[in-house]
Amino acid sequence: MKKAILSCLMLVAGLTASAQEQKGTTEYVFEPHWYVNIQPLGVQYTLGEIGMGDLMSYNVQAAVGREFNKVIGARLAINAWQSKGGSSIKDVDYKWKWNYIAPTVDVTFNISNLISGVNPNRVFTFGAFAGLGANIAWGNGEAADVNTAIKQTLTYAEYDPAANVIVVGKQLPGDPLAYLWDGTKTRLVLQAGLTGDFKVSDKVSIGLEISANTLSDKYNSKKAKNWDWYFNALAGLKINLGPTYSTKFIPAPEPEIRYVEKIVEKVVEVPAAAPAAPEPLRRDIFFLINKADIRTSEAQKVADIVTYLNENKDAKVQVTGYADAGTGNDKINDRLSAKRADAVVKALKDAGIAADRISFDSKGARVQPFADNDSNRVSICIAE
């Protein structure tokens, strides 16, 4: 009788891998762009001594600008129409108006993007601006007429020593409107304000704006010993020229696969067991929206499949292309999913894998392997 002493030490072997679905996130990327802003509905209030309603006038503005990044931009704006002045003398209100045009260069700030980041689905966008320019004014004839009318009402009393009497009705020297001007005058103007855009589409929004403007004390012809001010409120359309954003899909990292080696110590010679079949290999190759090109970040997955097939000569691979249901229609998605499968098949053939070891199919958007919509822009490859 032969007795054999058998001693065996084994670590449990297995392949552990997470079975959860591949997910990811879509990130919005700001795109620099030009825009035009046309605001034909405006009102101006010029600061003065009489009632606010008497100092309000019609106002318009047009601008062209560029957004350099998600927060900072610049624009050239042209504001124009009319300003008003007024003065109250002996309970009589005097009013006059004149015309102007004011081109300004402004730096713009997107406050909503600064606080909350880029979001093209935002309904209301809040911003601010500040800048300087030139106020070119003309047509001040009404101020000259008012100046004459006021002078006729202002008199003073004077003592005549020769006649030993007080003479009344003498006209005051000088002009009541001490800074009265005529012709065309150009003055530096500083402005700052706030904007609010209500989104209508990716290209068009309703643009609202309020601004405060300050310039020389001589603007309204009156001497006040401080700068003159006017305030504008405007409404119109803002039209974006070109795309304002793009999207970038960031897939979640694949689960870490850990391998545990099986160690068997043979003490007695026994017939060797048949080698176990290799575990199937799955790789999910993700694509950008409306694209069928394999990105550099996904190329390693194709290389993993090639390595597996080279190490296992009897193995074959099944490639299935998909498209997401949230984009396009069935006709477009059928074509796009087929292109994604073809792209992977071509990459495998270019790497030396024989055609008879590759089978492929496409499902369009009729089958959605993942719960997350963006993850369904994929070719699923299973080698076994």
PDB file of N, CA, C and O in Angstrom, residues 226-287:
ATOM      1  N   ASN A 226     -20.680 121.609  -9.385  1.00  0.00           N
ATOM      2  CA  ASN A 226     -20.491 120.162  -9.319  1.00  0.00           C
ATOM      3  C   ASN A 226     -20.797 119.593 -10.704  1.00  0.00           C
ATOM      4  O   ASN A 226     -21.391 120.236 -11.551  1.00  0.00           O
ATOM      5  N   TRP A 227     -20.389 118.357 -10.930  1.00  0.00           N
ATOM      6  CA  TRP A 227     -20.577 117.749 -12.238  1.00  0.00           C
ATOM      7  C   TRP A 227     -22.052 117.564 -12.534  1.00  0.00           C
ATOM      8  O   TRP A 227     -22.864 117.317 -11.625  1.00  0.00           O
ATOM      9  N   ASP A 228     -22.425 117.632 -13.821  1.00  0.00           N
ATOM     10  CA  ASP A 228     -23.794 117.361 -14.233  1.00  0.00           C
ATOM     11  C   ASP A 228     -23.992 115.851 -14.434  1.00  0.00           C
ATOM     12  O   ASP A 228     -23.040 115.120 -14.747  1.00  0.00           O
ATOM     13  N   TRP A 229     -25.249 115.401 -14.295  1.00  0.00           N
ATOM     14  CA  TRP A 229     -25.574 113.974 -14.383  1.00  0.00           C
ATOM     15  C   TRP A 229     -26.793 113.763 -15.268  1.00  0.00           C
ATOM     16  O   TRP A 229     -27.710 114.578 -15.272  1.00  0.00           O
ATOM     17  N   TYR A 230     -26.795 112.631 -16.012  1.00  0.00           N
ATOM     18  CA  TYR A 230     -28.036 112.137 -16.613  1.00  0.00           C
ATOM     19  C   TYR A 230     -28.060 110.613 -16.490  1.00  0.00           C
ATOM     20  O   TYR A 230     -27.020 109.953 -16.424  1.00  0.00           O
ATOM     21  N   PHE A 231     -29.292 110.069 -16.427  1.00  0.00           N
ATOM     22  CA  PHE A 231     -29.504 108.643 -16.183  1.00  0.00           C
ATOM     23  C   PHE A 231     -30.338 108.059 -17.326  1.00  0.00           C
ATOM     24  O   PHE A 231     -31.340 108.658 -17.738  1.00  0.00           O
ATOM     25  N   ASN A 232     -29.934 106.897 -17.831  1.00  0.00           N
ATOM     26  CA  ASN A 232     -30.623 106.258 -18.952  1.00  0.00           C
ATOM     27  C   ASN A 232     -31.216 104.912 -18.532  1.00  0.00           C
ATOM     28  O   ASN A 232     -30.587 104.162 -17.763  1.00  0.00           O
ATOM     29  N   ALA A 233     -32.397 104.595 -19.057  1.00  0.00           N
ATOM     30  CA  ALA A 233     -33.002 103.270 -18.933  1.00  0.00           C
ATOM     31  C   ALA A 233     -33.382 102.825 -20.337  1.00  0.00           C
ATOM     32  O   ALA A 233     -34.085 103.547 -21.048  1.00  0.00           O
ATOM     33  N   LEU A 234     -32.916 101.631 -20.763  1.00  0.00           N
ATOM     34  CA  LEU A 234     -33.045 101.208 -22.153  1.00  0.00           C
ATOM     35  C   LEU A 234     -33.528  99.769 -22.242  1.00  0.00           C
ATOM     36  O   LEU A 234     -33.268  98.957 -21.340  1.00  0.00           O
ATOM     37  N   ALA A 235     -34.202  99.435 -23.343  1.00  0.00           N
ATOM     38  CA  ALA A 235     -34.657  98.075 -23.600  1.00  0.00           C
ATOM     39  C   ALA A 235     -34.568  97.789 -25.084  1.00  0.00           C
ATOM     40  O   ALA A 235     -34.754  98.681 -25.918  1.00  0.00           O
ATOM     41  N   GLY A 236     -34.256  96.529 -25.433  1.00  0.00           N
ATOM     42  CA  GLY A 236     -34.156  96.140 -26.841  1.00  0.00           C
ATOM     43  C   GLY A 236     -33.736  94.697 -26.971  1.00  0.00           C
ATOM     44  O   GLY A 236     -34.001  93.872 -26.082  1.00  0.00           O
ATOM     45  N   LEU A 237     -33.054  94.359 -28.063  1.00  0.00           N
ATOM     46  CA  LEU A 237     -32.638  92.990 -28.352  1.00  0.00           C
ATOM     47  C   LEU A 237     -31.121  92.883 -28.360  1.00  0.00           C
ATOM     48  O   LEU A 237     -30.421  93.757 -28.872  1.00  0.00           O
ATOM     49  N   LYS A 238     -30.619  91.777 -27.769  1.00  0.00           N
ATOM     50  CA  LYS A 238     -29.208  91.425 -27.846  1.00  0.00           C
ATOM     51  C   LYS A 238     -29.094  90.174 -28.705  1.00  0.00           C
ATOM     52  O   LYS A 238     -29.753  89.174 -28.438  1.00  0.00           O
ATOM     53  N   ILE A 239     -28.258  90.212 -29.751  1.00  0.00           N
ATOM     54  CA  ILE A 239     -28.138  89.116 -30.702  1.00  0.00           C
ATOM     55  C   ILE A 239     -26.696  88.606 -30.681  1.00  0.00           C
ATOM     56  O   ILE A 239     -25.754  89.358 -30.967  1.00  0.00           O
ATOM     57  N   ASN A 240     -26.516  87.335 -30.316  1.00  0.00           N
ATOM     58  CA  ASN A 240     -25.192  86.728 -30.284  1.00  0.00           C
ATOM     59  C   ASN A 240     -24.793  86.282 -31.689  1.00  0.00           C
ATOM     60  O   ASN A 240     -25.592  85.705 -32.428  1.00  0.00           O
ATOM     61  N   LEU A 241     -23.537  86.534 -32.056  1.00  0.00           N
ATOM     62  CA  LEU A 241     -23.000  86.154 -33.364  1.00  0.00           C
ATOM     63  C   LEU A 241     -22.066  84.962 -33.178  1.00  0.00           C
ATOM     64  O   LEU A 241     -20.970  85.106 -32.658  1.00  0.00           O
ATOM     65  N   GLY A 242     -22.508  83.782 -33.579  1.00  0.00           N
ATOM     66  CA  GLY A 242     -21.705  82.572 -33.405  1.00  0.00           C
ATOM     67  C   GLY A 242     -22.079  81.848 -32.126  1.00  0.00           C
ATOM     68  O   GLY A 242     -22.848  82.332 -31.295  1.00  0.00           O
ATOM     69  N   PRO A 243     -21.527  80.636 -31.917  1.00  0.00           N
ATOM     70  CA  PRO A 243     -21.852  79.832 -30.731  1.00  0.00           C
ATOM     71  C   PRO A 243     -21.322  80.476 -29.455  1.00  0.00           C
ATOM     72  O   PRO A 243     -20.238  81.050 -29.439  1.00  0.00           O
ATOM     73  N   THR A 244     -22.100  80.378 -28.401  1.00  0.00           N
ATOM     74  CA  THR A 244     -21.704  80.953 -27.114  1.00  0.00           C
ATOM     75  C   THR A 244     -21.152  79.904 -26.147  1.00  0.00           C
ATOM     76  O   THR A 244     -20.563  80.259 -25.143  1.00  0.00           O
ATOM     77  N   TYR A 245     -21.366  78.611 -26.468  1.00  0.00           N
ATOM     78  CA  TYR A 245     -20.858  77.563 -25.572  1.00  0.00           C
ATOM     79  C   TYR A 245     -20.719  76.257 -26.353  1.00  0.00           C
ATOM     80  O   TYR A 245     -21.275  76.099 -27.443  1.00  0.00           O
ATOM     81  N   SER A 246     -19.972  75.312 -25.804  1.00  0.00           N
ATOM     82  CA  SER A 246     -19.889  73.951 -26.308  1.00  0.00           C
ATOM     83  C   SER A 246     -20.010  73.013 -25.111  1.00  0.00           C
ATOM     84  O   SER A 246     -20.014  73.462 -23.958  1.00  0.00           O
ATOM     85  N   THR A 247     -20.139  71.720 -25.384  1.00  0.00           N
ATOM     86  CA  THR A 247     -20.276  70.745 -24.300  1.00  0.00           C
ATOM     87  C   THR A 247     -19.106  69.769 -24.318  1.00  0.00           C
ATOM     88  O   THR A 247     -18.550  69.465 -25.377  1.00  0.00           O
ATOM     89  N   LYS A 248     -18.738  69.301 -23.163  1.00  0.00           N
ATOM     90  CA  LYS A 248     -17.669  68.309 -23.028  1.00  0.00           C
ATOM     91  C   LYS A 248     -18.150  67.213 -22.085  1.00  0.00           C
ATOM     92  O   LYS A 248     -18.543  67.499 -20.945  1.00  0.00           O
ATOM     93  N   PHE A 249     -18.181  65.969 -22.571  1.00  0.00           N
ATOM     94  CA  PHE A 249     -18.616  64.842 -21.735  1.00  0.00           C
ATOM     95  C   PHE A 249     -17.418  64.242 -21.012  1.00  0.00           C
ATOM     96  O   PHE A 249     -16.402  63.918 -21.627  1.00  0.00           O
ATOM     97  N   ILE A 250     -17.533  64.113 -19.708  1.00  0.00           N
ATOM     98  CA  ILE A 250     -16.460  63.552 -18.878  1.00  0.00           C
ATOM     99  C   ILE A 250     -16.950  62.228 -18.312  1.00  0.00           C
ATOM    100  O   ILE A 250     -17.784  62.212 -17.390  1.00  0.00           O
ATOM    101  N   PRO A 251     -16.513  61.101 -18.860  1.00  0.00           N
ATOM    102  CA  PRO A 251     -16.979  59.803 -18.339  1.00  0.00           C
ATOM    103  C   PRO A 251     -16.405  59.528 -16.966  1.00  0.00           C
ATOM    104  O   PRO A 251     -15.307  59.978 -16.620  1.00  0.00           O
ATOM    105  N   ALA A 252     -17.180  58.793 -16.175  1.00  0.00           N
ATOM    106  CA  ALA A 252     -16.689  58.380 -14.858  1.00  0.00           C
ATOM    107  C   ALA A 252     -15.574  57.356 -15.037  1.00  0.00           C
ATOM    108  O   ALA A 252     -15.568  56.599 -16.018  1.00  0.00           O
ATOM    109  N   PRO A 253     -14.606  57.345 -14.145  1.00  0.00           N
ATOM    110  CA  PRO A 253     -13.524  56.359 -14.274  1.00  0.00           C
ATOM    111  C   PRO A 253     -14.059  54.939 -14.169  1.00  0.00           C
ATOM    112  O   PRO A 253     -15.026  54.676 -13.451  1.00  0.00           O
ATOM    113  N   GLU A 254     -13.459  54.039 -14.934  1.00  0.00           N
ATOM    114  CA  GLU A 254     -13.883  52.643 -14.868  1.00  0.00           C
ATOM    115  C   GLU A 254     -13.520  52.046 -13.507  1.00  0.00           C
ATOM    116  O   GLU A 254     -12.541  52.439 -12.875  1.00  0.00           O
ATOM    117  N   PRO A 255     -14.350  51.078 -13.036  1.00  0.00           N
ATOM    118  CA  PRO A 255     -14.057  50.444 -11.746  1.00  0.00           C
ATOM    119  C   PRO A 255     -12.694  49.755 -11.778  1.00  0.00           C
ATOM    120  O   PRO A 255     -12.276  49.215 -12.801  1.00  0.00           O
ATOM    121  N   GLU A 256     -12.027  49.813 -10.655  1.00  0.00           N
ATOM    122  CA  GLU A 256     -10.726  49.152 -10.534  1.00  0.00           C
ATOM    123  C   GLU A 256     -10.914  47.644 -10.474  1.00  0.00           C
ATOM    124  O   GLU A 256     -11.775  47.124  -9.761  1.00  0.00           O
ATOM    125  N   ILE A 257     -10.160  46.930 -11.281  1.00  0.00           N
ATOM    126  CA  ILE A 257     -10.251  45.469 -11.311  1.00  0.00           C
ATOM    127  C   ILE A 257      -9.046  44.900 -10.567  1.00  0.00           C
ATOM    128  O   ILE A 257      -7.900  45.228 -10.875  1.00  0.00           O
ATOM    129  N   ARG A 258      -9.346  44.088  -9.594  1.00  0.00           N
ATOM    130  CA  ARG A 258      -8.279  43.487  -8.795  1.00  0.00           C
ATOM    131  C   ARG A 258      -8.228  41.988  -9.076  1.00  0.00           C
ATOM    132  O   ARG A 258      -9.251  41.309  -9.096  1.00  0.00           O
ATOM    133  N   TYR A 259      -7.028  41.481  -9.279  1.00  0.00           N
ATOM    134  CA  TYR A 259      -6.833  40.058  -9.554  1.00  0.00           C
ATOM    135  C   TYR A 259      -6.142  39.406  -8.347  1.00  0.00           C
ATOM    136  O   TYR A 259      -5.223  39.975  -7.769  1.00  0.00           O
ATOM    137  N   VAL A 260      -6.608  38.218  -7.992  1.00  0.00           N
ATOM    138  CA  VAL A 260      -5.992  37.453  -6.906  1.00  0.00           C
ATOM    139  C   VAL A 260      -5.438  36.171  -7.507  1.00  0.00           C
ATOM    140  O   VAL A 260      -6.162  35.419  -8.170  1.00  0.00           O
ATOM    141  N   GLU A 261      -4.170  35.961  -7.318  1.00  0.00           N
ATOM    142  CA  GLU A 261      -3.546  34.776  -7.885  1.00  0.00           C
ATOM    143  C   GLU A 261      -3.884  33.533  -7.068  1.00  0.00           C
ATOM    144  O   GLU A 261      -4.051  33.592  -5.859  1.00  0.00           O
ATOM    145  N   LYS A 262      -3.995  32.424  -7.784  1.00  0.00           N
ATOM    146  CA  LYS A 262      -4.240  31.122  -7.144  1.00  0.00           C
ATOM    147  C   LYS A 262      -2.895  30.416  -6.976  1.00  0.00           C
ATOM    148  O   LYS A 262      -2.142  30.293  -7.934  1.00  0.00           O
ATOM    149  N   ILE A 263      -2.621  30.016  -5.768  1.00  0.00           N
ATOM    150  CA  ILE A 263      -1.356  29.336  -5.478  1.00  0.00           C
ATOM    151  C   ILE A 263      -1.671  27.906  -5.039  1.00  0.00           C
ATOM    152  O   ILE A 263      -2.440  27.698  -4.102  1.00  0.00           O
ATOM    153  N   VAL A 264      -1.134  26.962  -5.740  1.00  0.00           N
ATOM    154  CA  VAL A 264      -1.359  25.549  -5.410  1.00  0.00           C
ATOM    155  C   VAL A 264      -0.004  24.885  -5.219  1.00  0.00           C
ATOM    156  O   VAL A 264       0.867  24.983  -6.071  1.00  0.00           O
ATOM    157  N   GLU A 265       0.155  24.249  -4.097  1.00  0.00           N
ATOM    158  CA  GLU A 265       1.403  23.504  -3.828  1.00  0.00           C
ATOM    159  C   GLU A 265       1.112  22.019  -3.951  1.00  0.00           C
ATOM    160  O   GLU A 265       0.228  21.491  -3.270  1.00  0.00           O
ATOM    161  N   LYS A 266       1.812  21.362  -4.870  1.00  0.00           N
ATOM    162  CA  LYS A 266       1.593  19.931  -5.076  1.00  0.00           C
ATOM    163  C   LYS A 266       2.649  19.146  -4.308  1.00  0.00           C
ATOM    164  O   LYS A 266       3.820  19.383  -4.442  1.00  0.00           O
ATOM    165  N   VAL A 267       2.119  18.244  -3.518  1.00  0.00           N
ATOM    166  CA  VAL A 267       3.017  17.345  -2.794  1.00  0.00           C
ATOM    167  C   VAL A 267       3.065  16.000  -3.507  1.00  0.00           C
ATOM    168  O   VAL A 267       4.106  15.379  -3.643  1.00  0.00           O
ATOM    169  N   VAL A 268       1.925  15.536  -3.999  1.00  0.00           N
ATOM    170  CA  VAL A 268       1.858  14.256  -4.695  1.00  0.00           C
ATOM    171  C   VAL A 268       1.489  14.543  -6.136  1.00  0.00           C
ATOM    172  O   VAL A 268       0.620  15.379  -6.418  1.00  0.00           O
ATOM    173  N   GLU A 269       2.117  13.922  -7.024  1.00  0.00           N
ATOM    174  CA  GLU A 269       1.834  14.135  -8.428  1.00  0.00           C
ATOM    175  C   GLU A 269       0.456  13.596  -8.762  1.00  0.00           C
ATOM    176  O   GLU A 269       0.144  12.437  -8.525  1.00  0.00           O
ATOM    177  N   VAL A 270      -0.387  14.452  -9.256  1.00  0.00           N
ATOM    178  CA  VAL A 270      -1.737  14.075  -9.666  1.00  0.00           C
ATOM    179  C   VAL A 270      -1.940  14.623 -11.077  1.00  0.00           C
ATOM    180  O   VAL A 270      -1.250  15.535 -11.499  1.00  0.00           O
ATOM    181  N   PRO A 271      -2.897  14.099 -11.783  1.00  0.00           N
ATOM    182  CA  PRO A 271      -3.139  14.622 -13.132  1.00  0.00           C
ATOM    183  C   PRO A 271      -3.505  16.110 -13.090  1.00  0.00           C
ATOM    184  O   PRO A 271      -4.294  16.543 -12.256  1.00  0.00           O
ATOM    185  N   ALA A 272      -2.881  16.846 -13.957  1.00  0.00           N
ATOM    186  CA  ALA A 272      -3.129  18.290 -13.989  1.00  0.00           C
ATOM    187  C   ALA A 272      -4.508  18.583 -14.569  1.00  0.00           C
ATOM    188  O   ALA A 272      -4.953  17.918 -15.502  1.00  0.00           O
ATOM    189  N   ALA A 273      -5.173  19.558 -13.944  1.00  0.00           N
ATOM    190  CA  ALA A 273      -6.496  19.944 -14.427  1.00  0.00           C
ATOM    191  C   ALA A 273      -6.363  20.735 -15.721  1.00  0.00           C
ATOM    192  O   ALA A 273      -5.357  21.395 -15.979  1.00  0.00           O
ATOM    193  N   ALA A 274      -7.404  20.659 -16.526  1.00  0.00           N
ATOM    194  CA  ALA A 274      -7.409  21.416 -17.779  1.00  0.00           C
ATOM    195  C   ALA A 274      -7.375  22.914 -17.453  1.00  0.00           C
ATOM    196  O   ALA A 274      -7.988  23.366 -16.480  1.00  0.00           O
ATOM    197  N   PRO A 275      -6.630  23.683 -18.232  1.00  0.00           N
ATOM    198  CA  PRO A 275      -6.548  25.128 -17.951  1.00  0.00           C
ATOM    199  C   PRO A 275      -7.928  25.780 -18.060  1.00  0.00           C
ATOM    200  O   PRO A 275      -8.721  25.459 -18.942  1.00  0.00           O
ATOM    201  N   ALA A 276      -8.183  26.676 -17.130  1.00  0.00           N
ATOM    202  CA  ALA A 276      -9.487  27.369 -17.122  1.00  0.00           C
ATOM    203  C   ALA A 276      -9.538  28.374 -18.271  1.00  0.00           C
ATOM    204  O   ALA A 276      -8.533  28.971 -18.646  1.00  0.00           O
ATOM    205  N   ALA A 277     -10.731  28.517 -18.808  1.00  0.00           N
ATOM    206  CA  ALA A 277     -10.922  29.492 -19.893  1.00  0.00           C
ATOM    207  C   ALA A 277     -10.736  30.906 -19.339  1.00  0.00           C
ATOM    208  O   ALA A 277     -11.133  31.198 -18.206  1.00  0.00           O
ATOM    209  N   PRO A 278     -10.126  31.761 -20.091  1.00  0.00           N
ATOM    210  CA  PRO A 278      -9.928  33.147 -19.599  1.00  0.00           C
ATOM    211  C   PRO A 278     -11.271  33.857 -19.415  1.00  0.00           C
ATOM    212  O   PRO A 278     -12.244  33.580 -20.119  1.00  0.00           O
ATOM    213  N   GLU A 279     -11.300  34.759 -18.467  1.00  0.00           N
ATOM    214  CA  GLU A 279     -12.509  35.548 -18.227  1.00  0.00           C
ATOM    215  C   GLU A 279     -12.787  36.455 -19.429  1.00  0.00           C
ATOM    216  O   GLU A 279     -11.863  36.970 -20.051  1.00  0.00           O
ATOM    217  N   PRO A 280     -14.056  36.662 -19.798  1.00  0.00           N
ATOM    218  CA  PRO A 280     -14.354  37.609 -20.884  1.00  0.00           C
ATOM    219  C   PRO A 280     -13.865  39.015 -20.523  1.00  0.00           C
ATOM    220  O   PRO A 280     -13.815  39.395 -19.356  1.00  0.00           O
ATOM    221  N   LEU A 281     -13.545  39.785 -21.534  1.00  0.00           N
ATOM    222  CA  LEU A 281     -13.078  41.162 -21.354  1.00  0.00           C
ATOM    223  C   LEU A 281     -14.102  42.108 -21.988  1.00  0.00           C
ATOM    224  O   LEU A 281     -14.482  41.937 -23.148  1.00  0.00           O
ATOM    225  N   ARG A 282     -14.528  43.109 -21.217  1.00  0.00           N
ATOM    226  CA  ARG A 282     -15.463  44.110 -21.749  1.00  0.00           C
ATOM    227  C   ARG A 282     -14.808  45.502 -21.650  1.00  0.00           C
ATOM    228  O   ARG A 282     -14.258  45.872 -20.620  1.00  0.00           O
ATOM    229  N   ARG A 283     -14.949  46.216 -22.732  1.00  0.00           N
ATOM    230  CA  ARG A 283     -14.508  47.607 -22.750  1.00  0.00           C
ATOM    231  C   ARG A 283     -15.601  48.472 -23.409  1.00  0.00           C
ATOM    232  O   ARG A 283     -16.109  48.131 -24.480  1.00  0.00           O
ATOM    233  N   ASP A 284     -15.944  49.589 -22.733  1.00  0.00           N
ATOM    234  CA  ASP A 284     -16.946  50.532 -23.241  1.00  0.00           C
ATOM    235  C   ASP A 284     -16.218  51.757 -23.779  1.00  0.00           C
ATOM    236  O   ASP A 284     -15.580  52.495 -23.016  1.00  0.00           O
ATOM    237  N   ILE A 285     -16.328  52.000 -25.071  1.00  0.00           N
ATOM    238  CA  ILE A 285     -15.613  53.096 -25.732  1.00  0.00           C
ATOM    239  C   ILE A 285     -16.609  54.220 -25.977  1.00  0.00           C
ATOM    240  O   ILE A 285     -17.549  54.077 -26.762  1.00  0.00           O
ATOM    241  N   PHE A 286     -16.418  55.348 -25.311  1.00  0.00           N
ATOM    242  CA  PHE A 286     -17.386  56.447 -25.332  1.00  0.00           C
ATOM    243  C   PHE A 286     -16.999  57.485 -26.394  1.00  0.00           C
ATOM    244  O   PHE A 286     -15.818  57.722 -26.671  1.00  0.00           O
ATOM    245  N   PHE A 287     -18.034  58.143 -26.956  1.00  0.00           N
ATOM    246  CA  PHE A 287     -17.862  59.132 -28.013  1.00  0.00           C
ATOM    247  C   PHE A 287     -18.496  60.447 -27.605  1.00  0.00           C
ATOM    248  O   PHE A 287     -19.422  60.473 -26.782  1.00  0.00           O
TER     249      PHE A 287
END
